[in-house]
C-alpha cells in the first residue's frame, strides 16, 4: 500500500511538485531541497529530503533559535499545508519511509530516548503520523514521543487511514508551523487523550 499510494500521489501531484520547485528557485534561489541525515528503521541513518522552507543562517544567527526569522513567506505556506513533505514520497518508494509512522527526528536525539521512547524506531518513519494530526506544535516533546509509542501499541490499517484523512484536513484547521527548540527535548510529558478522538 505504501508503494502504490506513493506512486499514485507522485503522478497526481507532479504538477504541484514542479510548480513548488520553480517557486522556490524564483523566490529564494537554490537549492530547492533541504537534506538532512535522520534515523530510520532501527535507528539506521538515511538522508531525508523535503522542500527548502528557510534561508541559511547568517553568521550572527543560531540555526535552532532563528527558525521563525529564517522561514520564507513561501516556506510558511509550504509548512502550514505540509506541501514541503512531498519529496519524501520518493523515500516511500525506496522503502526508507512509510506514508504513516513516527516522524524522523534528528540523529542528536537518539541518545536521549528512554527505552520506551526508542521503540518509535521499531517501524519505518512516516511522512505523517499520529503526532502530526494531534496538534504537533502545541504538544511538548515528551508528549510527541508518547504519541509515537501509542501509535505502535494501537496500530491498525483503519488507524492509518484515519491519520491520512486527518492529514489532508489538518492544514485547514491549524495555525503556523515553525521549528522546534532544543528546550523541548527536556520536557517529557504525558500522553494527551487524543488517541481516542482519532480512532
PDB file of C-alpha atoms in Angstrom:
ATOM      1  CA  UNK A   1       0.000   0.000   0.000  1.00  0.00           C
ATOM      2  CA  UNK A   2       2.870   2.382   0.757  1.00  0.00           C
ATOM      3  CA  UNK A   3       4.466   1.850  -2.654  1.00  0.00           C
ATOM      4  CA  UNK A   4       1.196   2.008  -4.619  1.00  0.00           C
ATOM      5  CA  UNK A   5      -0.012   5.034  -2.655  1.00  0.00           C
ATOM      6  CA  UNK A   6       3.268   6.919  -3.026  1.00  0.00           C
ATOM      7  CA  UNK A   7       3.466   6.147  -6.758  1.00  0.00           C
ATOM      8  CA  UNK A   8      -0.083   7.373  -7.363  1.00  0.00           C
ATOM      9  CA  UNK A   9       0.485  10.525  -5.329  1.00  0.00           C
ATOM     10  CA  UNK A  10       3.714  11.310  -7.186  1.00  0.00           C
ATOM     11  CA  UNK A  11       1.922  11.003 -10.532  1.00  0.00           C
ATOM     12  CA  UNK A  12      -1.101  13.024  -9.439  1.00  0.00           C
ATOM     13  CA  UNK A  13       0.910  15.700  -7.658  1.00  0.00           C
ATOM     14  CA  UNK A  14       3.785  16.006 -10.129  1.00  0.00           C
ATOM     15  CA  UNK A  15       2.460  19.350 -11.492  1.00  0.00           C
ATOM     16  CA  UNK A  16       2.242  20.704  -7.920  1.00  0.00           C
ATOM     17  CA  UNK A  17       5.761  19.477  -7.166  1.00  0.00           C
ATOM     18  CA  UNK A  18       7.079  21.154 -10.307  1.00  0.00           C
ATOM     19  CA  UNK A  19       5.356  24.458  -9.505  1.00  0.00           C
ATOM     20  CA  UNK A  20       6.691  24.462  -5.925  1.00  0.00           C
ATOM     21  CA  UNK A  21      10.234  23.753  -7.137  1.00  0.00           C
ATOM     22  CA  UNK A  22      10.029  26.638  -9.615  1.00  0.00           C
ATOM     23  CA  UNK A  23       8.565  28.955  -6.974  1.00  0.00           C
ATOM     24  CA  UNK A  24      11.438  28.221  -4.575  1.00  0.00           C
ATOM     25  CA  UNK A  25      14.011  28.889  -7.308  1.00  0.00           C
ATOM     26  CA  UNK A  26      12.331  32.153  -8.272  1.00  0.00           C
ATOM     27  CA  UNK A  27      11.861  33.493  -4.733  1.00  0.00           C
ATOM     28  CA  UNK A  28      14.983  32.350  -2.902  1.00  0.00           C
ATOM     29  CA  UNK A  29      17.212  30.544  -5.389  1.00  0.00           C
ATOM     30  CA  UNK A  30      18.689  27.091  -4.933  1.00  0.00           C
ATOM     31  CA  UNK A  31      18.895  24.574  -3.580  1.00  0.00           C
ATOM     32  CA  UNK A  32      15.263  23.503  -3.936  1.00  0.00           C
ATOM     33  CA  UNK A  33      15.571  20.633  -1.467  1.00  0.00           C
ATOM     34  CA  UNK A  34      16.629  20.571   2.166  1.00  0.00           C
ATOM     35  CA  UNK A  35      18.627  17.430   3.006  1.00  0.00           C
ATOM     36  CA  UNK A  36      19.493  16.079   6.424  1.00  0.00           C
ATOM     37  CA  UNK A  37      20.516  12.704   7.850  1.00  0.00           C
ATOM     38  CA  UNK A  38      17.784  11.268  10.078  1.00  0.00           C
ATOM     39  CA  UNK A  39      17.326   7.942  11.907  1.00  0.00           C
ATOM     40  CA  UNK A  40      15.084   5.454  10.133  1.00  0.00           C
ATOM     41  CA  UNK A  41      14.023   1.874  10.841  1.00  0.00           C
ATOM     42  CA  UNK A  42      16.006   0.510  13.819  1.00  0.00           C
ATOM     43  CA  UNK A  43      17.723   3.902  14.047  1.00  0.00           C
ATOM     44  CA  UNK A  44      19.690   3.397  10.825  1.00  0.00           C
ATOM     45  CA  UNK A  45      20.562   6.756   9.246  1.00  0.00           C
ATOM     46  CA  UNK A  46      19.145   7.829   5.910  1.00  0.00           C
ATOM     47  CA  UNK A  47      19.036  11.142   4.063  1.00  0.00           C
ATOM     48  CA  UNK A  48      15.702  12.898   4.373  1.00  0.00           C
ATOM     49  CA  UNK A  49      14.832  15.453   1.704  1.00  0.00           C
ATOM     50  CA  UNK A  50      11.982  17.922   1.618  1.00  0.00           C
ATOM     51  CA  UNK A  51      11.341  21.280   0.003  1.00  0.00           C
ATOM     52  CA  UNK A  52      13.513  24.025   1.476  1.00  0.00           C
ATOM     53  CA  UNK A  53      11.498  26.453   3.576  1.00  0.00           C
ATOM     54  CA  UNK A  54      14.242  28.545   5.215  1.00  0.00           C
ATOM     55  CA  UNK A  55      17.246  30.559   4.197  1.00  0.00           C
ATOM     56  CA  UNK A  56      20.661  29.678   5.604  1.00  0.00           C
ATOM     57  CA  UNK A  57      21.560  31.256   8.971  1.00  0.00           C
ATOM     58  CA  UNK A  58      23.687  34.375   8.877  1.00  0.00           C
ATOM     59  CA  UNK A  59      26.971  34.499  10.843  1.00  0.00           C
ATOM     60  CA  UNK A  60      25.208  36.084  13.864  1.00  0.00           C
ATOM     61  CA  UNK A  61      22.245  33.663  13.847  1.00  0.00           C
ATOM     62  CA  UNK A  62      21.880  30.363  15.682  1.00  0.00           C
ATOM     63  CA  UNK A  63      20.272  27.740  13.463  1.00  0.00           C
ATOM     64  CA  UNK A  64      17.978  26.360  16.206  1.00  0.00           C
ATOM     65  CA  UNK A  65      16.717  29.652  17.588  1.00  0.00           C
ATOM     66  CA  UNK A  66      16.049  31.613  14.393  1.00  0.00           C
ATOM     67  CA  UNK A  67      13.655  29.323  12.540  1.00  0.00           C
ATOM     68  CA  UNK A  68      10.838  31.873  12.555  1.00  0.00           C
ATOM     69  CA  UNK A  69      13.092  34.638  11.251  1.00  0.00           C
ATOM     70  CA  UNK A  70      14.682  32.477   8.552  1.00  0.00           C
ATOM     71  CA  UNK A  71      11.460  30.876   7.289  1.00  0.00           C
ATOM     72  CA  UNK A  72      10.431  32.455   3.991  1.00  0.00           C
ATOM     73  CA  UNK A  73       6.894  33.528   3.168  1.00  0.00           C
ATOM     74  CA  UNK A  74       6.607  30.650   0.709  1.00  0.00           C
ATOM     75  CA  UNK A  75       8.153  28.375   3.328  1.00  0.00           C
ATOM     76  CA  UNK A  76       5.451  29.261   5.852  1.00  0.00           C
ATOM     77  CA  UNK A  77       2.793  28.331   3.329  1.00  0.00           C
ATOM     78  CA  UNK A  78       4.530  25.050   2.493  1.00  0.00           C
ATOM     79  CA  UNK A  79       4.839  24.147   6.167  1.00  0.00           C
ATOM     80  CA  UNK A  80       1.283  25.131   7.019  1.00  0.00           C
ATOM     81  CA  UNK A  81      -0.053  22.940   4.199  1.00  0.00           C
ATOM     82  CA  UNK A  82       2.623  20.218   4.651  1.00  0.00           C
ATOM     83  CA  UNK A  83       3.477  20.538   0.954  1.00  0.00           C
ATOM     84  CA  UNK A  84       7.149  20.739   1.926  1.00  0.00           C
ATOM     85  CA  UNK A  85       6.946  16.995   2.675  1.00  0.00           C
ATOM     86  CA  UNK A  86       6.019  15.951  -0.888  1.00  0.00           C
ATOM     87  CA  UNK A  87       9.591  14.977  -1.958  1.00  0.00           C
ATOM     88  CA  UNK A  88       9.529  12.334   0.783  1.00  0.00           C
ATOM     89  CA  UNK A  89       7.173  10.285  -1.382  1.00  0.00           C
ATOM     90  CA  UNK A  90      10.261   9.104  -3.262  1.00  0.00           C
ATOM     91  CA  UNK A  91      11.644   7.765   0.028  1.00  0.00           C
ATOM     92  CA  UNK A  92       8.460   5.753   0.493  1.00  0.00           C
ATOM     93  CA  UNK A  93       9.007   4.208  -2.937  1.00  0.00           C
ATOM     94  CA  UNK A  94      12.536   3.144  -1.960  1.00  0.00           C
ATOM     95  CA  UNK A  95      11.426   1.691   1.382  1.00  0.00           C
ATOM     96  CA  UNK A  96      13.155   4.247   3.626  1.00  0.00           C
ATOM     97  CA  UNK A  97       9.882   5.727   4.854  1.00  0.00           C
ATOM     98  CA  UNK A  98       6.166   4.912   5.095  1.00  0.00           C
ATOM     99  CA  UNK A  99       3.162   7.096   4.408  1.00  0.00           C
ATOM    100  CA  UNK A 100       2.203   6.868   8.113  1.00  0.00           C
ATOM    101  CA  UNK A 101       4.536   6.432  11.068  1.00  0.00           C
ATOM    102  CA  UNK A 102       6.560   8.389  13.625  1.00  0.00           C
ATOM    103  CA  UNK A 103       8.239  11.400  12.037  1.00  0.00           C
ATOM    104  CA  UNK A 104      12.035  11.023  11.711  1.00  0.00           C
ATOM    105  CA  UNK A 105      13.729  13.384  14.155  1.00  0.00           C
ATOM    106  CA  UNK A 106      17.374  14.413  14.199  1.00  0.00           C
ATOM    107  CA  UNK A 107      20.204  11.990  14.955  1.00  0.00           C
ATOM    108  CA  UNK A 108      21.243  14.009  18.022  1.00  0.00           C
ATOM    109  CA  UNK A 109      18.082  12.912  19.866  1.00  0.00           C
ATOM    110  CA  UNK A 110      18.896   9.178  19.748  1.00  0.00           C
ATOM    111  CA  UNK A 111      20.930   9.048  23.000  1.00  0.00           C
ATOM    112  CA  UNK A 112      18.192  10.944  24.854  1.00  0.00           C
ATOM    113  CA  UNK A 113      15.367   8.474  24.295  1.00  0.00           C
ATOM    114  CA  UNK A 114      14.217   6.195  27.081  1.00  0.00           C
ATOM    115  CA  UNK A 115      13.930   2.507  26.197  1.00  0.00           C
ATOM    116  CA  UNK A 116      10.182   3.001  25.768  1.00  0.00           C
ATOM    117  CA  UNK A 117      10.502   6.014  23.500  1.00  0.00           C
ATOM    118  CA  UNK A 118      13.229   4.306  21.453  1.00  0.00           C
ATOM    119  CA  UNK A 119      10.511   1.902  20.268  1.00  0.00           C
ATOM    120  CA  UNK A 120       9.455   4.584  17.784  1.00  0.00           C
ATOM    121  CA  UNK A 121      12.285   3.220  15.617  1.00  0.00           C
ATOM    122  CA  UNK A 122      10.756  -0.269  15.501  1.00  0.00           C
ATOM    123  CA  UNK A 123       8.840   0.876  12.416  1.00  0.00           C
ATOM    124  CA  UNK A 124       9.738   2.953   9.381  1.00  0.00           C
ATOM    125  CA  UNK A 125       9.354   6.694   9.888  1.00  0.00           C
ATOM    126  CA  UNK A 126       6.326   8.266   8.234  1.00  0.00           C
ATOM    127  CA  UNK A 127       5.525  11.328   6.183  1.00  0.00           C
ATOM    128  CA  UNK A 128       2.626  11.883   8.563  1.00  0.00           C
ATOM    129  CA  UNK A 129       1.681  10.333  11.877  1.00  0.00           C
ATOM    130  CA  UNK A 130      -0.471  10.457  14.971  1.00  0.00           C
ATOM    131  CA  UNK A 131       1.517  13.360  16.392  1.00  0.00           C
ATOM    132  CA  UNK A 132       1.084  15.416  13.217  1.00  0.00           C
ATOM    133  CA  UNK A 133      -2.728  15.212  13.416  1.00  0.00           C
ATOM    134  CA  UNK A 134      -2.864  15.748  17.186  1.00  0.00           C
ATOM    135  CA  UNK A 135      -1.655  19.330  17.472  1.00  0.00           C
ATOM    136  CA  UNK A 136       2.058  18.697  16.968  1.00  0.00           C
ATOM    137  CA  UNK A 137       3.259  22.239  17.751  1.00  0.00           C
ATOM    138  CA  UNK A 138       1.047  22.548  20.844  1.00  0.00           C
ATOM    139  CA  UNK A 139       2.459  19.326  22.337  1.00  0.00           C
ATOM    140  CA  UNK A 140       5.607  19.020  24.408  1.00  0.00           C
ATOM    141  CA  UNK A 141       8.436  16.910  23.030  1.00  0.00           C
ATOM    142  CA  UNK A 142       7.665  14.178  25.546  1.00  0.00           C
ATOM    143  CA  UNK A 143       4.016  14.089  24.528  1.00  0.00           C
ATOM    144  CA  UNK A 144       5.024  13.672  20.907  1.00  0.00           C
ATOM    145  CA  UNK A 145       7.230  10.710  21.776  1.00  0.00           C
ATOM    146  CA  UNK A 146       4.447   9.183  23.870  1.00  0.00           C
ATOM    147  CA  UNK A 147       2.063   9.506  20.933  1.00  0.00           C
ATOM    148  CA  UNK A 148       4.561   7.746  18.683  1.00  0.00           C
ATOM    149  CA  UNK A 149       4.647   4.802  21.102  1.00  0.00           C
ATOM    150  CA  UNK A 150       0.844   4.863  21.386  1.00  0.00           C
ATOM    151  CA  UNK A 151       0.675   4.610  17.599  1.00  0.00           C
ATOM    152  CA  UNK A 152       2.792   1.449  17.705  1.00  0.00           C
ATOM    153  CA  UNK A 153       0.698  -0.066  20.502  1.00  0.00           C
ATOM    154  CA  UNK A 154      -2.595   0.656  18.740  1.00  0.00           C
ATOM    155  CA  UNK A 155      -1.603   0.228  15.116  1.00  0.00           C
ATOM    156  CA  UNK A 156      -4.223  -0.882  12.616  1.00  0.00           C
ATOM    157  CA  UNK A 157      -4.872  -0.253   8.953  1.00  0.00           C
ATOM    158  CA  UNK A 158      -8.005   1.653   9.951  1.00  0.00           C
ATOM    159  CA  UNK A 159      -5.943   3.947  12.205  1.00  0.00           C
ATOM    160  CA  UNK A 160      -3.519   4.612   9.326  1.00  0.00           C
ATOM    161  CA  UNK A 161      -6.389   5.505   7.013  1.00  0.00           C
ATOM    162  CA  UNK A 162      -7.867   7.889   9.580  1.00  0.00           C
ATOM    163  CA  UNK A 163      -4.494   9.558  10.083  1.00  0.00           C
ATOM    164  CA  UNK A 164      -4.149  10.025   6.310  1.00  0.00           C
ATOM    165  CA  UNK A 165      -7.626  11.571   6.094  1.00  0.00           C
ATOM    166  CA  UNK A 166      -6.894  13.849   9.049  1.00  0.00           C
ATOM    167  CA  UNK A 167      -3.614  14.878   7.403  1.00  0.00           C
ATOM    168  CA  UNK A 168      -5.497  16.156   4.359  1.00  0.00           C
ATOM    169  CA  UNK A 169      -7.803  18.237   6.577  1.00  0.00           C
ATOM    170  CA  UNK A 170      -5.120  19.411   9.020  1.00  0.00           C
ATOM    171  CA  UNK A 171      -3.829  22.452   7.042  1.00  0.00           C
ATOM    172  CA  UNK A 172      -7.311  23.991   7.163  1.00  0.00           C
ATOM    173  CA  UNK A 173      -7.539  23.993  10.946  1.00  0.00           C
ATOM    174  CA  UNK A 174      -4.064  24.574  12.396  1.00  0.00           C
ATOM    175  CA  UNK A 175      -2.020  27.741  12.646  1.00  0.00           C
ATOM    176  CA  UNK A 176       1.523  28.490  11.645  1.00  0.00           C
ATOM    177  CA  UNK A 177       4.057  25.696  11.925  1.00  0.00           C
ATOM    178  CA  UNK A 178       7.524  26.724  12.963  1.00  0.00           C
ATOM    179  CA  UNK A 179      10.634  24.923  14.093  1.00  0.00           C
ATOM    180  CA  UNK A 180      11.324  23.121  17.312  1.00  0.00           C
ATOM    181  CA  UNK A 181      13.612  24.422  20.007  1.00  0.00           C
ATOM    182  CA  UNK A 182      16.151  22.322  21.908  1.00  0.00           C
ATOM    183  CA  UNK A 183      14.451  23.137  25.228  1.00  0.00           C
ATOM    184  CA  UNK A 184      11.517  20.968  24.217  1.00  0.00           C
ATOM    185  CA  UNK A 185      13.758  17.895  24.271  1.00  0.00           C
ATOM    186  CA  UNK A 186      13.896  18.021  28.074  1.00  0.00           C
ATOM    187  CA  UNK A 187      10.138  18.244  28.571  1.00  0.00           C
ATOM    188  CA  UNK A 188       8.926  14.643  28.921  1.00  0.00           C
ATOM    189  CA  UNK A 189       5.206  14.940  29.486  1.00  0.00           C
ATOM    190  CA  UNK A 190       2.140  12.687  29.489  1.00  0.00           C
ATOM    191  CA  UNK A 191       0.080  11.442  26.571  1.00  0.00           C
ATOM    192  CA  UNK A 192      -2.882  13.746  25.911  1.00  0.00           C
ATOM    193  CA  UNK A 193      -6.224  11.987  25.361  1.00  0.00           C
ATOM    194  CA  UNK A 194      -6.158  12.361  21.584  1.00  0.00           C
ATOM    195  CA  UNK A 195      -5.873   8.713  20.516  1.00  0.00           C
ATOM    196  CA  UNK A 196      -9.479   8.026  21.384  1.00  0.00           C
ATOM    197  CA  UNK A 197     -10.612  11.007  19.310  1.00  0.00           C
ATOM    198  CA  UNK A 198      -8.934   9.721  16.162  1.00  0.00           C
ATOM    199  CA  UNK A 199      -9.977   6.068  16.380  1.00  0.00           C
TER     200      UNK A 199
END
